[in-house]
Amino acid sequence: MKLLFLELQGKGDIKGMLTNTKLSIKIRGYTETNKTAANGTVTNGTASNGTDSKQYVRFNRLGIRLKIEGGRFQLDNLFNGDPVLGQVGNQVINDNSRLFLDELIPGLERNLSRLFTEIVNNLLRTATIDEMFPEKV
């Protein structure tokens, strides 16, 4: 990553404290119908020999937008562990946290979107719409 005039290199942990952070999620989904045939096979869609039909909710990618006002960061192992260059690199990052965040946020949004979509779809994989939204509570 290049920040101002420094080419930041290293592989290690990042710690940070974010201030005034907001996360917006836009969810788009669809229903999927699985039909169980008389012989016990399950198909997606319109099986003409289906005896039992269940609807499930599935989600496309969840759209995530982050708004982060500022932050303080500590990146470990910058410049292959050189302590002097690492301290200078962290100082430059923290003095220019807005630039650092502007570089970081798009990747965070993409990865959180992918991860949350996967988690939600796995959690709801076997829950039918009727189970999620029963007519009588």
Short mmCIF file of C-alpha atoms in Angstrom, two decimals, residues 6-67:
data_model
loop_
_atom_site.label_atom_id
_atom_site.label_comp_id
_atom_site.label_asym_id
_atom_site.label_seq_id
_atom_site.Cartn_x
_atom_site.Cartn_y
_atom_site.Cartn_z
CA LEU A 6 5.83 5.77 1.72
CA GLU A 7 5.46 2.30 0.27
CA LEU A 8 4.12 0.39 3.27
CA GLN A 9 5.22 -3.23 3.29
CA GLY A 10 4.90 -6.04 5.77
CA LYS A 11 2.84 -8.95 6.87
CA GLY A 12 1.37 -8.84 10.33
CA ASP A 13 -1.48 -7.86 12.57
CA ILE A 14 -3.33 -4.57 12.56
CA LYS A 15 -4.97 -3.13 15.64
CA GLY A 16 -7.14 -0.07 15.59
CA MET A 17 -9.70 2.08 17.33
CA LEU A 18 -12.32 3.55 14.99
CA THR A 19 -14.36 6.65 15.85
CA ASN A 20 -17.93 7.47 14.82
CA THR A 21 -18.40 4.37 12.69
CA LYS A 22 -21.63 3.59 10.86
CA LEU A 23 -22.46 0.51 8.84
CA SER A 24 -25.31 0.35 6.32
CA ILE A 25 -26.53 -2.95 4.93
CA LYS A 26 -28.67 -3.36 1.82
CA ILE A 27 -30.19 -6.82 1.59
CA ARG A 28 -31.59 -8.41 -1.55
CA GLY A 29 -32.90 -11.90 -1.54
CA TYR A 30 -35.04 -14.40 -3.34
CA THR A 31 -37.03 -17.49 -2.55
CA GLU A 32 -36.02 -20.95 -3.56
CA THR A 33 -38.52 -23.81 -3.75
CA ASN A 34 -37.36 -27.35 -3.15
CA LYS A 35 -39.72 -30.18 -3.94
CA THR A 36 -39.35 -33.62 -2.48
CA ALA A 37 -40.39 -36.27 -4.97
CA ALA A 38 -42.24 -39.44 -4.04
CA ASN A 39 -38.96 -41.36 -4.32
CA GLY A 40 -37.29 -39.01 -1.79
CA THR A 41 -35.12 -36.99 -4.18
CA VAL A 42 -34.99 -33.24 -3.69
CA THR A 43 -34.92 -30.88 -6.64
CA ASN A 44 -34.84 -27.13 -6.97
CA GLY A 45 -37.61 -25.58 -9.01
CA THR A 46 -40.64 -27.20 -10.57
CA ALA A 47 -40.55 -30.95 -10.15
CA SER A 48 -43.82 -32.27 -11.52
CA ASN A 49 -43.72 -35.32 -9.28
CA GLY A 50 -43.11 -33.32 -6.09
CA THR A 51 -45.18 -34.30 -3.12
CA ASP A 52 -43.79 -31.83 -0.61
CA SER A 53 -42.83 -28.26 -1.50
CA LYS A 54 -40.86 -25.98 0.83
CA GLN A 55 -39.75 -22.40 0.27
CA TYR A 56 -36.47 -21.03 1.56
CA VAL A 57 -35.03 -17.53 1.67
CA ARG A 58 -31.66 -17.02 0.01
CA PHE A 59 -29.70 -13.80 -0.18
CA ASN A 60 -27.65 -12.34 -2.96
CA ARG A 61 -24.63 -10.42 -1.84
CA LEU A 62 -25.42 -8.09 1.04
CA GLY A 63 -24.36 -4.56 0.10
CA ILE A 64 -22.33 -3.00 2.90
CA ARG A 65 -21.26 0.63 3.20
CA LEU A 66 -18.97 1.85 5.96
CA LYS A 67 -18.64 5.41 7.16
#
